[in-house]
XYZ file of C-alpha atoms in Angstrom:
490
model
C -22.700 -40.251 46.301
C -22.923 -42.262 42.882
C -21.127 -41.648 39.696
C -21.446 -42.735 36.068
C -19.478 -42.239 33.324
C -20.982 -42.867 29.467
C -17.772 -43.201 27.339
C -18.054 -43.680 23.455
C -15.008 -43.983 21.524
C -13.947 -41.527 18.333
C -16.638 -39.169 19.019
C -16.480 -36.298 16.880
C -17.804 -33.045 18.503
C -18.535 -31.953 15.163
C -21.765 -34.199 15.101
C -23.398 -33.310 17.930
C -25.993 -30.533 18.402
C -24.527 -28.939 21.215
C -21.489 -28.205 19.523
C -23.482 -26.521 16.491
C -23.887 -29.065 14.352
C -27.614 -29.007 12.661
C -28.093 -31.924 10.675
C -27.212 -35.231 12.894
C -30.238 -36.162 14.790
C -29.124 -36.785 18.187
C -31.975 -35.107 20.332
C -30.387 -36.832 23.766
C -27.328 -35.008 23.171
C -29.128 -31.816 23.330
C -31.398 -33.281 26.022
C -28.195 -34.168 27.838
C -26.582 -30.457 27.529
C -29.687 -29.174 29.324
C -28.484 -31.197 32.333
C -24.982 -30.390 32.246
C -21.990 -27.865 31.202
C -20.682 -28.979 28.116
C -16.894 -28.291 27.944
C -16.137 -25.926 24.718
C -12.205 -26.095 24.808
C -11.445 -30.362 26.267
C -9.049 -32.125 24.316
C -7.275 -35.404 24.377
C -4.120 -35.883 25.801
C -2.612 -39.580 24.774
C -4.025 -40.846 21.545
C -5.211 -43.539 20.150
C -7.490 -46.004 22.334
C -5.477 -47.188 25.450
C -3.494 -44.453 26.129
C -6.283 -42.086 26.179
C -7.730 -44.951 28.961
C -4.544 -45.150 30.938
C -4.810 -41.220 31.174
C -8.414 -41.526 32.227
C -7.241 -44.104 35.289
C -3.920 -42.291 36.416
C -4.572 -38.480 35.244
C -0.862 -38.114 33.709
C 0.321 -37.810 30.348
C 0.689 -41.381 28.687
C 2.564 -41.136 25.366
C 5.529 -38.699 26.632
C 6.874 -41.910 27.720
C 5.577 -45.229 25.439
C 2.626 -45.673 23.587
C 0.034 -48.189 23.704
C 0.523 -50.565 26.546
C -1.170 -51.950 29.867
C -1.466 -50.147 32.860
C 1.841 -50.190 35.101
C 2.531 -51.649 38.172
C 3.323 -48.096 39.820
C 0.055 -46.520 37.971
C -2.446 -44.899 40.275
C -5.516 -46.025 39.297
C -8.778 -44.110 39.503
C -11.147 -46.785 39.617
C -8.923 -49.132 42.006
C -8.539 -46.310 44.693
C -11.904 -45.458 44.594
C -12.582 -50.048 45.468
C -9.739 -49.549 47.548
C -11.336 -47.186 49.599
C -15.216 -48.804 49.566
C -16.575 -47.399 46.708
C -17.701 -49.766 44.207
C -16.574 -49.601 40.619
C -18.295 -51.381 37.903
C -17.223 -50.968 34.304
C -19.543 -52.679 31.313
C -17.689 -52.315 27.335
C -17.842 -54.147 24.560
C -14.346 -52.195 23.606
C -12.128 -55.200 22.051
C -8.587 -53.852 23.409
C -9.418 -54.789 27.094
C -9.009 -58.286 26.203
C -5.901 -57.745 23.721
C -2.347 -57.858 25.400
C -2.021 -54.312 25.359
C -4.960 -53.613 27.202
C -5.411 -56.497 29.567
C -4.648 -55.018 32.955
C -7.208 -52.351 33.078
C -10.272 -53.709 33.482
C -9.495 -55.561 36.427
C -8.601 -52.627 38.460
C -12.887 -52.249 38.868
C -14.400 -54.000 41.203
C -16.297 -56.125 38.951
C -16.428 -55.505 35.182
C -18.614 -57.551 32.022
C -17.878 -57.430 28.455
C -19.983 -58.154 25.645
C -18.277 -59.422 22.460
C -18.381 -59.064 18.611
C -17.008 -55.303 17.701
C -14.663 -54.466 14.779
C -13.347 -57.796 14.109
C -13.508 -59.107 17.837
C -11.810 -62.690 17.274
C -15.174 -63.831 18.789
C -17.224 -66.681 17.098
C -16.713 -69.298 14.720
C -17.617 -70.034 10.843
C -15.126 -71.975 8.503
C -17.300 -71.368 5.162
C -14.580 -70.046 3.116
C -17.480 -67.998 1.124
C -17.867 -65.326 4.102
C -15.509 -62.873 3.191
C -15.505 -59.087 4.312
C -18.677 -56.968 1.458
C -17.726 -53.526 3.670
C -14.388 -52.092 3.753
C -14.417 -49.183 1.690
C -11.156 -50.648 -0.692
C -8.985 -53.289 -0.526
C -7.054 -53.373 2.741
C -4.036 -55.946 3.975
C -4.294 -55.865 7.735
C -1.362 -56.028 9.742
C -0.217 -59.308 11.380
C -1.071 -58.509 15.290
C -5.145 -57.976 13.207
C -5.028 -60.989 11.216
C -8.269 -61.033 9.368
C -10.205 -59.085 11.421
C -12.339 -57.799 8.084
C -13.661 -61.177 7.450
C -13.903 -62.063 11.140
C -16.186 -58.967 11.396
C -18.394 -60.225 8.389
C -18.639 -63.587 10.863
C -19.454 -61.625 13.729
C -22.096 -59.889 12.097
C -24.714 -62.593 11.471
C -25.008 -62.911 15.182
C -25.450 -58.879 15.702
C -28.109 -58.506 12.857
C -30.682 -56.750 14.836
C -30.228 -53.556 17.042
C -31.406 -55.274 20.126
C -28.464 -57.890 19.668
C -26.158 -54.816 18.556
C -22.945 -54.988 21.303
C -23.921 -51.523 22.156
C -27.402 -51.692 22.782
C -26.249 -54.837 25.168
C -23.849 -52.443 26.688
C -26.392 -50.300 27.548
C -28.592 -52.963 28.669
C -26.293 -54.398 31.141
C -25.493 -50.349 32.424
C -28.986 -50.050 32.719
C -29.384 -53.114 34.630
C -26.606 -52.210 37.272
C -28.328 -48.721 37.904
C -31.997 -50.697 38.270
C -30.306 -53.107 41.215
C -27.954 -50.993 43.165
C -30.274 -47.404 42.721
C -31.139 -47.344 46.114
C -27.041 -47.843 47.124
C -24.677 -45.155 47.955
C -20.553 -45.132 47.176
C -20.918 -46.929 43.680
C -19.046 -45.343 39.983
C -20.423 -46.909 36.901
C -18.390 -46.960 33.574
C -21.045 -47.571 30.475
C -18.277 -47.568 27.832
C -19.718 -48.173 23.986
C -17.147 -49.042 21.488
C -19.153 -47.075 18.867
C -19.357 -44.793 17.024
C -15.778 -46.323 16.190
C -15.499 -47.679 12.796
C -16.835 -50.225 11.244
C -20.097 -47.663 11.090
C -22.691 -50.236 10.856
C -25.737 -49.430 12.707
C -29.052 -50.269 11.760
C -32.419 -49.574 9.262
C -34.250 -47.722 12.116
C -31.125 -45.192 12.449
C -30.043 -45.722 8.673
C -33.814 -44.365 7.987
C -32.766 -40.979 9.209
C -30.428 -39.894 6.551
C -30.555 -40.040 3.552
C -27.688 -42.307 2.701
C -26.322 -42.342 -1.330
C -26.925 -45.672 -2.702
C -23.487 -46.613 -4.362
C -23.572 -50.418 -5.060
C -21.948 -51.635 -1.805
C -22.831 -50.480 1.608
C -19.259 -50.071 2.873
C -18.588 -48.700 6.297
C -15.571 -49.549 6.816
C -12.632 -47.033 5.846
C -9.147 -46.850 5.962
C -6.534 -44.627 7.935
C -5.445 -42.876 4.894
C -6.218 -39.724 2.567
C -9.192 -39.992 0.671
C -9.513 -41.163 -2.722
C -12.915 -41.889 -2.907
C -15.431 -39.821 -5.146
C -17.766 -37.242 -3.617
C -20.554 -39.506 -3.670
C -18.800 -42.304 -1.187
C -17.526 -39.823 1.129
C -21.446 -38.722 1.544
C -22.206 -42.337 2.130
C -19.899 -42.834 4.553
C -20.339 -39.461 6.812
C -23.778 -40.911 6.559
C -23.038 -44.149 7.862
C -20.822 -42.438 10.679
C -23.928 -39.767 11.253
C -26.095 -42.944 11.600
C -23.800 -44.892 14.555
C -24.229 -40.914 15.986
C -27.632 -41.235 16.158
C -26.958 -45.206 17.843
C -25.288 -43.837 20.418
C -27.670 -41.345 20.960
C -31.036 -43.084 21.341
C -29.236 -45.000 24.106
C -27.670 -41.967 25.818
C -30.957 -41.277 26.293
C -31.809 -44.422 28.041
C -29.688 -43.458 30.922
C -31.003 -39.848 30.987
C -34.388 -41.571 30.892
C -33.620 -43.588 34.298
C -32.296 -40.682 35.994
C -35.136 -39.065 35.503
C -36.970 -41.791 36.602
C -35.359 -42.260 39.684
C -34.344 -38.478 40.538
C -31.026 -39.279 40.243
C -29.381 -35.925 39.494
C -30.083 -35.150 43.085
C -27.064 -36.981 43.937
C -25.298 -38.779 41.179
C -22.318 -37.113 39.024
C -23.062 -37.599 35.038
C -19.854 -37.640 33.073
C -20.203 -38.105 29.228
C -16.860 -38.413 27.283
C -14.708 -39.716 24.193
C -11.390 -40.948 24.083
C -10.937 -39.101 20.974
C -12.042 -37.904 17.821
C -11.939 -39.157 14.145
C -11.225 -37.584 10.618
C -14.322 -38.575 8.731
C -13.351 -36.501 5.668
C -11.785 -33.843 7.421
C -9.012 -32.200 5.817
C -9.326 -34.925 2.728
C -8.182 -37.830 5.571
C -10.266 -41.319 6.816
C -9.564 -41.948 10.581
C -6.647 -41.105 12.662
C -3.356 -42.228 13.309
C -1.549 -41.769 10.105
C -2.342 -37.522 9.826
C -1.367 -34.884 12.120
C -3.488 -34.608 14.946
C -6.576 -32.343 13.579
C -8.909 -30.957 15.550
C -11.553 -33.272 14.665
C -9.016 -35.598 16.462
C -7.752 -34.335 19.421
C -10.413 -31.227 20.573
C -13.417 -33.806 22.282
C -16.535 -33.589 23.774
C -17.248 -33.408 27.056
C -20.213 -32.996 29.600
C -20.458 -33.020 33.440
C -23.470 -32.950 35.976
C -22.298 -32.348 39.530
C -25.223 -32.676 41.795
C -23.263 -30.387 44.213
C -22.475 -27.528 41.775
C -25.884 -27.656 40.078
C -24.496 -26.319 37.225
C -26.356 -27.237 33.604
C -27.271 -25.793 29.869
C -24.207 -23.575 30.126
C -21.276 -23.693 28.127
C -17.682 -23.685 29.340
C -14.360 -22.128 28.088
C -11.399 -23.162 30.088
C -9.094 -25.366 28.665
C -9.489 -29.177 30.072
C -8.097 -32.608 28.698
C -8.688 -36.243 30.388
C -6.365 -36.323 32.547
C -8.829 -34.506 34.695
C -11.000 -36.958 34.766
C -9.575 -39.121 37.216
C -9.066 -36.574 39.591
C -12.443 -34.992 39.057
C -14.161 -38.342 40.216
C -11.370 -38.506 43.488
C -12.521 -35.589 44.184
C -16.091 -35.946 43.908
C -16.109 -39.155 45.853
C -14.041 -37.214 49.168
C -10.718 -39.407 48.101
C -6.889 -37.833 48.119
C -5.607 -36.806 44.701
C -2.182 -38.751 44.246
C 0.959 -36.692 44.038
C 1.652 -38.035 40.646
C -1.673 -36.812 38.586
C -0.972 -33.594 36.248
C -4.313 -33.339 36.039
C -7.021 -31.126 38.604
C -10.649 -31.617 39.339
C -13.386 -29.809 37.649
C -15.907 -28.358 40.641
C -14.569 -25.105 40.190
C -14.721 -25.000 36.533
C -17.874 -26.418 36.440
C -19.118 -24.102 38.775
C -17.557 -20.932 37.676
C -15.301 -21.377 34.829
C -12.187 -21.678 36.883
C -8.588 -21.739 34.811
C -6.895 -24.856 35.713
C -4.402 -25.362 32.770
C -2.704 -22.767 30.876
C -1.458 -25.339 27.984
C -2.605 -29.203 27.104
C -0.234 -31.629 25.513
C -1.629 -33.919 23.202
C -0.218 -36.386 20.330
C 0.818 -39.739 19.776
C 4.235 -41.524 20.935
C 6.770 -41.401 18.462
C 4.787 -38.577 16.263
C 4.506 -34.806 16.609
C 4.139 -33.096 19.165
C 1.260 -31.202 19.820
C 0.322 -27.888 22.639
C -2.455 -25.693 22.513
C -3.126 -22.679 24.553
C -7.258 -23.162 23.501
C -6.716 -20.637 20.862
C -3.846 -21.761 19.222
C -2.333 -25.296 18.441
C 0.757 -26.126 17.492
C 2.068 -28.940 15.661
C 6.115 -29.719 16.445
C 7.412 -32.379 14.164
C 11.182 -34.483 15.598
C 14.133 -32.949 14.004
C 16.310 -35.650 15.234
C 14.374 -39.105 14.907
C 17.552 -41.078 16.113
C 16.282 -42.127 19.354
C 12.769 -43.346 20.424
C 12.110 -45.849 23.139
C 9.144 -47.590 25.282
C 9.885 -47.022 29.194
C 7.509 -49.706 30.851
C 7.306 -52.656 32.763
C 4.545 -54.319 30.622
C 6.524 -54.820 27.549
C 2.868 -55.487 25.009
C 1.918 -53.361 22.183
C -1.591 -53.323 21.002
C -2.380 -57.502 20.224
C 1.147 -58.561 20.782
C 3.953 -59.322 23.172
C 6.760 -57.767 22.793
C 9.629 -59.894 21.693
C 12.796 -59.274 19.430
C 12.793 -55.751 20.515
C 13.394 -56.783 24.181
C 17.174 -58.424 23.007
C 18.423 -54.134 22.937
C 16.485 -53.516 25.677
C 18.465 -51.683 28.766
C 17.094 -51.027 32.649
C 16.583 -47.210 32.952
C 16.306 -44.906 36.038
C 12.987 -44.742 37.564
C 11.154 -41.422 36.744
C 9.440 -39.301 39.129
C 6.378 -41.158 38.670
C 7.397 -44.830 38.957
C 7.929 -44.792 42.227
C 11.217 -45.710 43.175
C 11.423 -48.824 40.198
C 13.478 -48.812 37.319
C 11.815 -49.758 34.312
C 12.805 -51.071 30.557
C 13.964 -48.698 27.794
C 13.089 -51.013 24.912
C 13.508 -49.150 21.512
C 10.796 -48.125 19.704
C 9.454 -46.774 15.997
C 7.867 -43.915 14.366
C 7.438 -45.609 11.092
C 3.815 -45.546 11.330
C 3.669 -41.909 11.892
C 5.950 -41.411 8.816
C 3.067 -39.015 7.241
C 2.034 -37.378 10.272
C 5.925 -36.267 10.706
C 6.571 -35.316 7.046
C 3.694 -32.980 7.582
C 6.145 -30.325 9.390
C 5.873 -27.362 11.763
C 2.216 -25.744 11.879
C 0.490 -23.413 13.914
C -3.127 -22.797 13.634
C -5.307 -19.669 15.390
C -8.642 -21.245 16.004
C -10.032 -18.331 16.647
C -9.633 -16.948 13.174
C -9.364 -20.469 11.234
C -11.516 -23.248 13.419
C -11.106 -25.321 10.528
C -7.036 -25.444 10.751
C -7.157 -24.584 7.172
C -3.945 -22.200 6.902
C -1.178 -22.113 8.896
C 0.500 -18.912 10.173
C 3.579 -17.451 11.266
C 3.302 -15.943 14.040
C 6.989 -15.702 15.440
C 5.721 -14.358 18.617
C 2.935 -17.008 19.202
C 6.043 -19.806 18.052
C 8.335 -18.562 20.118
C 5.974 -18.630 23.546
C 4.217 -22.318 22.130
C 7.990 -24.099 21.904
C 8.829 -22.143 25.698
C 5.548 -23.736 26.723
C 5.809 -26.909 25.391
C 9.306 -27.357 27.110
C 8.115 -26.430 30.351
C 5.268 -28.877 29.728
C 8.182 -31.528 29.325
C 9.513 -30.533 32.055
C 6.533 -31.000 34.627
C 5.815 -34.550 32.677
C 9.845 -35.737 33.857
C 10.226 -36.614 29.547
C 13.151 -38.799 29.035
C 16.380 -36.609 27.933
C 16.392 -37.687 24.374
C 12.799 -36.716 23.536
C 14.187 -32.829 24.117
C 16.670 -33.498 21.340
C 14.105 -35.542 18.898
C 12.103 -32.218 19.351
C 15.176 -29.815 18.907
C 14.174 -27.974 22.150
């Protein structure tokens, strides 16, 4: 058996063809639904880039307990059981946070791994000429230390990426492509193609540019900020363009791996996973990016499509609710491996094959912001009522770019949790500064049935009442700490 996975990062479903959208050109997404279900109700789980990934390796809940940080040393992790137990893992990303501090442990837990360099501001090559300076953000930005000047790095990085063929994506691809080409006529292999884009910046190139017609405002900016919009009209066009554009990036070389599986009659006996970590606010409800908003559906509700050569299953549409902490599992399973006690999450044969419940509620949201449940037709948004207490449980004390530091002088040795097996780990205080706006926003529950858009919010005191019992019990089955039951007032 063989596996690959195609990841992209802050793919919104909204853009894709299979998910009713009839103006981005992405015919290899459509190609690619006529080969496999195509989830209607996945969503995220741990948000933003690297605890979405930790889910992905241990299938459990990341951000109930800390927020962005390396894999633990008690983590189960999907990729180093399968090596573990002879089935080579190979992941190929040009994703910057693997090499950050916050992200460093997980790409070693493949069996062998390659990155190529030069995305969003990758601290990558070298150019002193002090008259390079950043022509695409879309207004003026002041990065925070752990980014340094990432803008004008990117402008430095750029005039070694000018062409699509040297794009870090298309060399992503190249390399996945490469991988398949040797080791086809292997068995007991999982490949990881993971693209960076359609993350911002959205540059992409004249032959996808060409296929939109993209307002002409002065600048070509692609680069906007995690904040509401205050940009005219004619800019936001531009940049849903630009995003549209990356879209159609991603899709020309989705369709170079659907092209060599149908060279090679692959689907006979090789599992085809295509996936996002998240999605992104790219206008949505008058926002740029994630983050800093409550948790949209643009953000959180994903993409996903599966091929299991087993099931057979493809051009059909599924409903049951699924997040990606099935992932792991799904690929355990798939490969004849034992599911650790410790995943919350369950593999998807049945549900690919028949539609088969598997979760009654999903938890998604960010550490230290609301939290978020949804049922698939409702979602509720639960901001703290008591913001007194907030704290990082880990053993790998890095945020995103940094090592942790001053906060470790409070920092106290807790109880190990259910999951940690048998090690106590530090409770270092944390903040929810960052998600000031997203908390401000207050209590809301949306019915997606009636309002996809999450427009208005209703009161439902019925619907409330059984969302806050759920999302207790959801607490409950993640072990949460104690305090986050009285941040949430439950």
């Amino acid at each position: 058996m063989k596996a690959i996975m195609v990841m992209f990062d802050s793919l919104n479903r909204c853009f894709l063809p299979p998910y009713g959208c009839d103006w981005v050109k992405a015919p290899n997404f459509e190609r690619l639904y006529q080969h496999t279900a195509a989830f209607d109700n996945c969503y995220a789980g741990s948000l933003p880039c690297m605890p979405a990934r930790r889910e992905l390796h241990t299938g459990r809940y990341n951000f109930l307990h800390r927020g962005w940080s390396p894999l633990e040393p008690f983590d189960d992790s999907m990729p180093e059981l399968l090596d573990k137990a002879g089935i080579h893992t190979h992941l190929v990303s040009d994703h910057k946070h693997y090499w950050e501090d916050g992200g460093a442990s997980y790409h070693p837990r493949y069996s062998t791994w390659e990155i190529v360099r030069g995305q969003e501001g990758d601290f990558w090559k070298t150019d002193l000429n002090p008259e390079i300076q950043p022509q695409t953000t879309i207004r003026p930005f002041t990065p925070p230390p752990h980014m340094r000047n990432s803008r004008k790095q990117d402008a430095v990085n750029r005039q070694y990426t000018g062409t699509a063929a040297k794009s870090p994506q298309r060399q992503v691809f190249d390399l996945g492509l490469e991988f398949i080409e040797t080791n086809k006529q292997y068995d007991n292999w999982f490949l990881q193609i993971e693209s960076f884009d359609p993350h911002e910046p959205f540059f992409t190139y004249e032959e996808f540019l060409g296929l939109y017609d993209v307002p002409d405002i002065g600048r070509q900016i692609d680069w906007p900020v995690y904040d509401t919009i205050k940009e005219s009209p004619e800019v936001v066009d531009h940049i849903r363009k630009k995003y549209a554009a990356l879209v159609s990036q991603c899709d020309y070389h989705l369709g170079l791996v659907l092209d060599m599986m149908d060279k090679y009659d692959m689907w006979k006996d090789t599992m085809l996973i295509v996936n996002t970590d998240h999605g992104y606010l790219v206008g949505d409800h008058n926002w740029w990016g994630k983050n800093a908003m409550p948790v949209y559906d643009a953000i959180a509700h994903i993409p996903l499509f599966i091929w299991d050569p087993r099931v057979g299953v493809k051009g059909e549409h599924r409903k049951a609710l699924v997040q990606t902490i099935d992932l792991a599992p799904t690929l355990l399973e798939y490969f004849g491996q034992p599911i650790p006690k410790d995943v919350q999450g369950f593999a998807l044969k049945d549900t690919i094959e028949s539609d088969k419940k598997i979760h009654d509620y999903a938890l998604f949201g960010y550490h230290g912001g609301q939290m978020n449940i949804t049922d698939g037709r409702y979602v509720y948004m639960r901001s703290p009522r008591d913001r007194s207490e907030l704290y990082n449980y880990t053993l790998e004390p890095s945020g995103m770019a940094w090592r942790m530091g001053k906060e470790l002088e409070a920092a106290t040795l807790a109880k190990p949790f259910s999951f940690t097996k048998n090690m106590p780990v530090l409770k270092i205080p944390a903040s929810d500064k960052y998600y000031e706006r997203q908390i401000e926003a207050g209590d809301m529950l949306f019915d997606l049935e009636n309002d996809p858009g999450e427009n208005v919010s209703i009161n439902d005191p019925e619907v409330l009442a059984r969302m806050e019992g759920a999302m207790k019990e959801q607490l409950v089955a993640g072990d949460a700490p104690t305090e986050l039951y009285k941040r949430l007032g439950l």
